[in-house]
Amino acid sequence: MEDFVLEVEGLTKTVKGNKKIVNEMSFQMKRGEILGLLGPNGAGKTTTIRMLVGLIGKTAGKVVINGKNLDVEGQRCKEDIGAIVENPAFYEHISGFKNLQQYARMARQNITTDRLNEVVQLVKLEHAIHDKVKTYSLGMKQRLGVAQAIIHKPAVLILDEPTNGLDPQGIRDLRDYLKVLAKEGTSTLVSSHLLSEMQLMCDRVVIMERGKVIDVTEVSNISNGSDSDNKSVLIAVTVAEGQSLDLVLDGASSNYELMKTNGNVVTIKLAHDKIPELNRFLVKKGIDVFGIEIVKTTLEDRFLQVTNLANEG
Ligand SMILES: Nc1ncnc2c1ncn2[C@@H]1O[C@H](COP(=O)(O)OP(=O)(O)OP(=O)(O)O)[C@@H](O)[C@H]1O
Protein backbone atom coordinates (compact mmCIF):
# COMPACT_ATOMS: atom_id res chain seq x y z
CA MET A 1 0.00 0.00 0.00
CA GLU A 2 1.20 3.50 -0.81
CA ASP A 3 2.53 5.45 2.16
CA PHE A 4 0.70 8.79 2.24
CA VAL A 5 1.71 11.46 4.69
CA LEU A 6 -1.24 13.69 3.84
CA GLU A 7 -4.65 12.55 2.63
CA VAL A 8 -7.34 15.02 1.70
CA GLU A 9 -10.79 13.79 0.84
CA GLY A 10 -13.78 15.87 -0.24
CA LEU A 11 -12.39 19.01 1.40
CA THR A 12 -14.90 21.81 1.04
CA LYS A 13 -15.21 25.41 2.21
CA THR A 14 -18.47 27.23 1.77
CA VAL A 15 -18.65 30.97 2.44
CA LYS A 16 -21.44 33.52 2.62
CA GLY A 17 -24.03 33.14 -0.09
CA ASN A 18 -23.44 29.39 -0.15
CA LYS A 19 -20.44 29.87 -2.43
CA LYS A 20 -18.02 26.93 -2.50
CA ILE A 21 -14.56 28.43 -2.69
CA VAL A 22 -13.01 24.98 -2.13
CA ASN A 23 -15.17 22.30 -3.64
CA GLU A 24 -14.65 18.64 -2.75
CA MET A 25 -10.89 18.62 -3.14
CA SER A 26 -9.27 15.20 -2.92
CA PHE A 27 -5.58 14.46 -3.26
CA GLN A 28 -2.79 12.62 -1.48
CA MET A 29 0.81 13.45 -0.75
CA LYS A 30 3.30 10.59 -0.74
CA ARG A 31 5.89 10.41 1.99
CA GLY A 32 9.11 12.04 0.85
CA GLU A 33 7.68 13.97 -2.05
CA ILE A 34 7.45 17.65 -2.89
CA LEU A 35 3.88 18.19 -4.00
CA GLY A 36 2.78 21.37 -5.72
CA LEU A 37 -0.61 22.97 -5.40
CA LEU A 38 -0.91 24.94 -8.59
CA GLY A 39 -3.68 27.21 -9.74
CA PRO A 40 -4.44 30.70 -10.99
CA ASN A 41 -5.12 33.57 -8.60
CA GLY A 42 -8.31 32.93 -6.68
CA ALA A 43 -8.34 29.17 -7.37
CA GLY A 44 -8.55 28.42 -3.65
CA LYS A 45 -4.97 27.44 -2.81
CA THR A 46 -4.62 29.62 0.27
CA THR A 47 -8.06 28.62 1.55
CA THR A 48 -7.13 24.94 1.15
CA ILE A 49 -3.86 25.45 3.00
CA ARG A 50 -5.49 27.45 5.77
CA MET A 51 -7.89 24.58 6.37
CA LEU A 52 -5.05 22.03 6.37
CA VAL A 53 -3.10 23.89 9.02
CA GLY A 54 -6.21 24.59 11.10
CA LEU A 55 -6.22 28.38 10.66
CA ILE A 56 -9.83 28.20 9.46
CA GLY A 57 -12.44 25.52 9.84
CA LYS A 58 -13.56 23.34 6.96
CA THR A 59 -17.18 22.97 5.90
CA ALA A 60 -16.82 19.31 4.92
CA GLY A 61 -14.28 16.65 4.11
CA LYS A 62 -11.60 14.62 5.78
CA VAL A 63 -7.93 15.44 6.35
CA VAL A 64 -5.50 12.78 7.53
CA ILE A 65 -2.01 13.92 8.48
CA ASN A 66 0.62 11.26 9.06
CA GLY A 67 -2.11 8.71 9.70
CA LYS A 68 -4.08 10.91 12.12
CA ASN A 69 -7.49 12.36 11.40
CA LEU A 70 -7.49 16.15 11.86
CA ASP A 71 -11.01 16.05 13.33
CA VAL A 72 -10.08 13.45 15.93
CA GLU A 73 -6.48 14.27 16.84
CA GLY A 74 -6.20 17.95 15.93
CA GLN A 75 -3.39 18.77 18.34
CA ARG A 76 -1.24 15.80 17.31
CA CYS A 77 -1.82 16.67 13.67
CA LYS A 78 -0.52 20.17 14.34
CA GLU A 79 2.65 18.70 15.82
CA ASP A 80 3.23 16.90 12.54
CA ILE A 81 2.97 20.11 10.51
CA GLY A 82 5.35 22.97 9.94
CA ALA A 83 3.99 25.84 7.89
CA ILE A 84 4.53 29.28 6.51
CA VAL A 85 1.16 30.57 5.48
CA GLU A 86 1.33 34.28 5.88
CA ASN A 87 4.68 36.10 6.01
CA PRO A 88 6.43 34.73 9.09
CA ALA A 89 6.68 37.30 11.87
CA PHE A 90 10.01 37.79 13.66
CA TYR A 91 11.41 39.97 16.39
CA GLU A 92 13.34 42.35 14.16
CA HIS A 93 15.67 43.77 16.82
CA ILE A 94 17.23 40.44 17.81
CA SER A 95 19.24 37.96 15.77
CA GLY A 96 17.82 35.17 13.65
CA PHE A 97 19.32 32.66 16.06
CA LYS A 98 17.68 34.28 19.09
CA ASN A 99 14.39 34.25 17.17
CA LEU A 100 14.76 30.52 16.64
CA GLN A 101 15.61 29.98 20.32
CA GLN A 102 12.59 32.03 21.34
CA TYR A 103 10.36 30.09 18.98
CA ALA A 104 11.70 26.77 20.26
CA ARG A 105 10.97 27.84 23.85
CA MET A 106 7.41 28.83 22.93
CA ALA A 107 6.87 25.57 21.08
CA ARG A 108 7.62 23.93 24.43
CA GLN A 109 9.52 21.18 22.76
CA ASN A 110 12.86 19.85 23.69
CA ILE A 111 14.86 21.43 20.90
CA THR A 112 18.62 21.32 21.31
CA THR A 113 21.15 23.91 20.17
CA ASP A 114 22.52 21.26 17.82
CA ARG A 115 19.12 21.05 16.16
CA LEU A 116 19.00 24.84 15.81
CA ASN A 117 22.42 24.79 14.15
CA GLU A 118 21.30 21.97 11.92
CA VAL A 119 18.29 23.86 10.55
CA VAL A 120 20.33 27.03 10.11
CA GLN A 121 22.83 25.07 8.06
CA LEU A 122 20.10 23.43 6.05
CA VAL A 123 18.61 26.74 4.92
CA LYS A 124 22.11 28.14 4.36
CA LEU A 125 21.84 31.03 6.78
CA GLU A 126 24.99 30.38 8.83
CA HIS A 127 26.70 33.58 7.68
CA ALA A 128 23.93 35.87 8.96
CA ILE A 129 22.21 33.95 11.71
CA HIS A 130 23.73 36.09 14.48
CA ASP A 131 22.82 39.37 12.75
CA LYS A 132 19.67 41.25 13.69
CA VAL A 133 16.66 40.24 11.62
CA LYS A 134 16.01 43.87 10.67
CA THR A 135 19.10 43.68 8.47
CA TYR A 136 17.80 40.63 6.57
CA SER A 137 16.63 40.68 2.96
CA LEU A 138 13.27 39.17 2.05
CA GLY A 139 14.99 35.98 0.92
CA MET A 140 16.89 35.67 4.20
CA LYS A 141 13.67 36.11 6.18
CA GLN A 142 12.12 33.43 4.06
CA ARG A 143 14.99 31.05 4.88
CA LEU A 144 14.61 31.86 8.56
CA GLY A 145 10.88 31.17 8.22
CA VAL A 146 11.55 27.71 6.80
CA ALA A 147 14.14 27.04 9.53
CA GLN A 148 11.50 27.93 12.13
CA ALA A 149 8.84 25.79 10.46
CA ILE A 150 11.02 22.66 10.41
CA ILE A 151 12.61 23.04 13.82
CA HIS A 152 10.48 20.24 15.31
CA LYS A 153 11.08 17.86 12.34
CA PRO A 154 7.49 17.85 11.12
CA ALA A 155 6.33 15.10 8.77
CA VAL A 156 4.66 17.71 6.58
CA LEU A 157 5.91 21.16 5.66
CA ILE A 158 3.38 23.49 4.05
CA LEU A 159 4.52 26.60 2.23
CA ASP A 160 2.08 29.06 0.67
CA GLU A 161 3.66 30.87 -2.27
CA PRO A 162 7.19 30.57 -0.86
CA THR A 163 8.92 31.93 -3.93
CA ASN A 164 7.25 35.34 -3.72
CA GLY A 165 9.99 37.90 -3.57
CA LEU A 166 12.84 35.42 -4.00
CA ASP A 167 15.54 35.91 -6.60
CA PRO A 168 16.51 33.00 -8.89
CA GLN A 169 19.32 31.91 -6.56
CA GLY A 170 16.92 31.97 -3.61
CA ILE A 171 14.43 29.83 -5.53
CA ARG A 172 17.16 27.34 -6.45
CA ASP A 173 18.35 27.13 -2.84
CA LEU A 174 14.79 26.61 -1.63
CA ARG A 175 14.34 23.80 -4.10
CA ASP A 176 17.62 22.22 -3.03
CA TYR A 177 16.85 22.21 0.65
CA LEU A 178 13.30 20.99 0.16
CA LYS A 179 14.88 18.02 -1.58
CA VAL A 180 17.23 17.45 1.36
CA LEU A 181 14.25 17.69 3.72
CA ALA A 182 12.32 15.17 1.65
CA LYS A 183 15.17 12.70 2.12
CA GLU A 184 15.16 13.38 5.87
CA GLY A 185 11.46 12.54 6.10
CA THR A 186 9.76 15.92 5.79
CA SER A 187 7.44 16.02 2.80
CA THR A 188 6.45 19.42 1.44
CA LEU A 189 3.24 20.83 0.04
CA VAL A 190 3.99 24.04 -1.78
CA SER A 191 1.52 26.36 -3.46
CA SER A 192 2.19 28.68 -6.33
CA HIS A 193 0.69 30.13 -9.46
CA LEU A 194 4.11 30.14 -11.14
CA LEU A 195 4.26 27.17 -13.47
CA SER A 196 7.94 27.23 -14.30
CA GLU A 197 8.94 27.25 -10.64
CA MET A 198 6.60 24.40 -9.81
CA GLN A 199 8.04 22.38 -12.66
CA LEU A 200 11.52 22.83 -11.24
CA MET A 201 10.60 22.28 -7.64
CA CYS A 202 7.96 19.56 -7.43
CA ASP A 203 7.71 15.82 -7.93
CA ARG A 204 3.99 16.04 -8.66
CA VAL A 205 1.51 18.84 -8.96
CA VAL A 206 -2.15 19.05 -8.10
CA ILE A 207 -3.70 21.52 -10.52
CA MET A 208 -6.73 23.32 -9.17
CA GLU A 209 -9.12 25.81 -10.61
CA ARG A 210 -12.19 27.43 -9.09
CA GLY A 211 -11.91 25.36 -5.94
CA LYS A 212 -11.62 21.98 -7.66
CA VAL A 213 -8.81 19.56 -8.45
CA ILE A 214 -8.72 19.27 -12.21
CA ASP A 215 -5.53 17.25 -12.66
CA VAL A 216 -2.72 15.52 -10.79
CA THR A 217 0.45 15.26 -12.83
CA GLU A 218 3.84 13.67 -12.34
CA VAL A 219 6.34 16.40 -13.24
CA SER A 220 8.98 14.00 -14.58
CA ASN A 221 6.47 12.74 -17.13
CA ILE A 222 5.89 16.24 -18.35
CA SER A 223 9.50 17.17 -18.77
CA ASN A 224 10.55 14.00 -20.57
CA GLY A 225 7.72 14.37 -23.02
CA SER A 226 5.76 11.25 -22.08
CA ASP A 227 2.12 10.82 -21.39
CA SER A 228 1.03 10.35 -17.81
CA ASP A 229 0.88 6.58 -18.47
CA ASN A 230 4.60 6.90 -19.23
CA LYS A 231 4.31 4.84 -22.39
CA SER A 232 3.87 7.14 -25.34
CA VAL A 233 5.92 10.11 -26.41
CA LEU A 234 5.55 12.82 -28.98
CA ILE A 235 8.36 13.09 -31.49
CA ALA A 236 9.05 15.74 -34.09
CA VAL A 237 10.42 14.22 -37.30
CA THR A 238 12.11 16.60 -39.72
CA VAL A 239 11.97 15.33 -43.28
CA ALA A 240 13.22 16.66 -46.60
CA GLU A 241 11.48 19.69 -48.06
CA GLY A 242 8.42 18.67 -50.04
CA GLN A 243 8.14 15.17 -48.59
CA SER A 244 4.89 14.26 -46.94
CA LEU A 245 4.40 11.64 -44.27
CA ASP A 246 0.62 11.71 -44.42
CA LEU A 247 0.32 9.08 -47.13
CA VAL A 248 3.31 7.06 -45.94
CA LEU A 249 1.91 6.73 -42.44
CA ASP A 250 -1.70 6.37 -43.48
CA GLY A 251 -2.63 2.84 -42.49
CA ALA A 252 1.04 1.91 -41.98
CA SER A 253 0.72 0.83 -38.39
CA SER A 254 -1.54 1.47 -35.47
CA ASN A 255 1.68 2.01 -33.51
CA TYR A 256 2.17 5.51 -34.93
CA GLU A 257 -0.30 8.35 -34.71
CA LEU A 258 0.30 11.39 -36.87
CA MET A 259 -0.61 14.39 -34.76
CA LYS A 260 0.40 17.45 -36.72
CA THR A 261 2.28 18.51 -39.86
CA ASN A 262 4.00 21.85 -39.85
CA GLY A 263 6.02 22.36 -43.04
CA ASN A 264 8.60 19.61 -43.10
CA VAL A 265 8.28 18.86 -39.37
CA VAL A 266 5.80 16.14 -38.50
CA THR A 267 4.69 15.37 -34.96
CA ILE A 268 3.99 11.71 -34.27
CA LYS A 269 2.76 9.99 -31.13
CA LEU A 270 4.14 6.54 -30.45
CA ALA A 271 5.55 4.30 -27.75
CA HIS A 272 9.09 5.27 -26.83
CA ASP A 273 10.49 1.86 -27.81
CA LYS A 274 8.94 2.15 -31.30
CA ILE A 275 11.12 5.11 -32.31
CA PRO A 276 13.89 3.01 -33.99
CA GLU A 277 11.26 0.93 -35.80
CA LEU A 278 9.58 4.06 -37.15
CA ASN A 279 12.95 5.37 -38.27
CA ARG A 280 13.67 2.15 -40.21
CA PHE A 281 10.19 2.25 -41.71
CA LEU A 282 10.60 5.80 -42.98
CA VAL A 283 14.00 5.07 -44.49
CA LYS A 284 12.57 2.00 -46.24
CA LYS A 285 9.84 4.19 -47.71
CA GLY A 286 12.43 6.51 -49.18
CA ILE A 287 11.87 9.36 -46.72
CA ASP A 288 14.95 11.45 -45.98
CA VAL A 289 14.96 11.91 -42.20
CA PHE A 290 16.94 14.95 -41.06
CA GLY A 291 16.10 14.63 -37.40
CA ILE A 292 13.99 12.93 -34.76
CA GLU A 293 13.49 14.77 -31.52
CA ILE A 294 11.34 14.01 -28.49
CA VAL A 295 8.93 16.89 -27.95
CA LYS A 296 9.13 18.09 -24.39
CA THR A 297 5.97 19.57 -23.03
CA THR A 298 6.08 22.01 -20.19
CA LEU A 299 3.90 22.19 -17.14
CA GLU A 300 2.44 25.28 -18.77
CA ASP A 301 1.29 23.20 -21.79
CA ARG A 302 -0.24 20.69 -19.43
CA PHE A 303 -1.89 23.39 -17.33
CA LEU A 304 -3.46 25.09 -20.35
CA GLN A 305 -4.57 21.75 -21.72
CA VAL A 306 -6.33 20.64 -18.52
CA THR A 307 -7.83 24.04 -17.72
CA ASN A 308 -9.22 24.29 -21.26
CA LEU A 309 -10.70 20.81 -20.91
CA ALA A 310 -12.19 21.72 -17.53
CA ASN A 311 -13.73 24.87 -18.98
CA GLU A 312 -15.20 23.01 -21.95
CA GLY A 313 -16.63 20.23 -19.77
N1 LIG B 1 -13.88 34.49 3.64
C1 LIG B 1 -14.16 34.56 2.34
N2 LIG B 1 -15.40 34.96 1.94
C2 LIG B 1 -15.71 35.03 0.63
N3 LIG B 1 -14.86 34.74 -0.36
C3 LIG B 1 -13.61 34.35 -0.03
C4 LIG B 1 -13.20 34.24 1.34
N4 LIG B 1 -11.90 33.83 1.37
C5 LIG B 1 -11.54 33.69 0.07
N5 LIG B 1 -12.55 34.01 -0.77
C6 LIG B 1 -12.54 33.92 -2.25
O1 LIG B 1 -12.28 32.57 -2.60
C7 LIG B 1 -11.45 32.49 -3.75
C8 LIG B 1 -10.21 31.67 -3.45
O2 LIG B 1 -9.31 32.44 -2.64
P1 LIG B 1 -7.85 31.95 -2.24
O3 LIG B 1 -7.18 33.06 -1.53
O4 LIG B 1 -7.95 30.65 -1.54
O5 LIG B 1 -7.20 31.72 -3.67
P2 LIG B 1 -5.68 31.46 -4.08
O6 LIG B 1 -5.72 30.32 -5.04
O7 LIG B 1 -4.83 31.31 -2.90
O8 LIG B 1 -5.33 32.78 -4.87
P3 LIG B 1 -3.94 33.63 -4.93
O9 LIG B 1 -3.03 32.90 -5.84
O10 LIG B 1 -4.44 34.92 -5.53
O11 LIG B 1 -3.44 33.78 -3.53
C9 LIG B 1 -11.17 33.92 -4.16
O12 LIG B 1 -12.08 34.26 -5.18
C10 LIG B 1 -11.44 34.72 -2.89
O13 LIG B 1 -11.86 36.01 -3.20
JSON list of N, CA and C in Angstrom, two decimals, residues 13 69 98 207:
[
{"chain": "A", "resi": 13, "resn": "LYS", "atom": "N", "xyz": [-14.98, 24.20, 1.41]},
{"chain": "A", "resi": 13, "resn": "LYS", "atom": "CA", "xyz": [-15.21, 25.41, 2.21]},
{"chain": "A", "resi": 13, "resn": "LYS", "atom": "C", "xyz": [-16.30, 26.22, 1.53]},
{"chain": "A", "resi": 69, "resn": "ASN", "atom": "N", "xyz": [-6.37, 11.57, 11.90]},
{"chain": "A", "resi": 69, "resn": "ASN", "atom": "CA", "xyz": [-7.49, 12.36, 11.40]},
{"chain": "A", "resi": 69, "resn": "ASN", "atom": "C", "xyz": [-7.52, 13.73, 12.10]},
{"chain": "A", "resi": 98, "resn": "LYS", "atom": "N", "xyz": [18.49, 34.05, 17.86]},
{"chain": "A", "resi": 98, "resn": "LYS", "atom": "CA", "xyz": [17.68, 34.28, 19.09]},
{"chain": "A", "resi": 98, "resn": "LYS", "atom": "C", "xyz": [16.20, 34.09, 18.78]},
{"chain": "A", "resi": 207, "resn": "ILE", "atom": "N", "xyz": [-3.26, 20.28, -9.86]},
{"chain": "A", "resi": 207, "resn": "ILE", "atom": "CA", "xyz": [-3.70, 21.52, -10.52]},
{"chain": "A", "resi": 207, "resn": "ILE", "atom": "C", "xyz": [-5.14, 21.79, -10.10]}
]
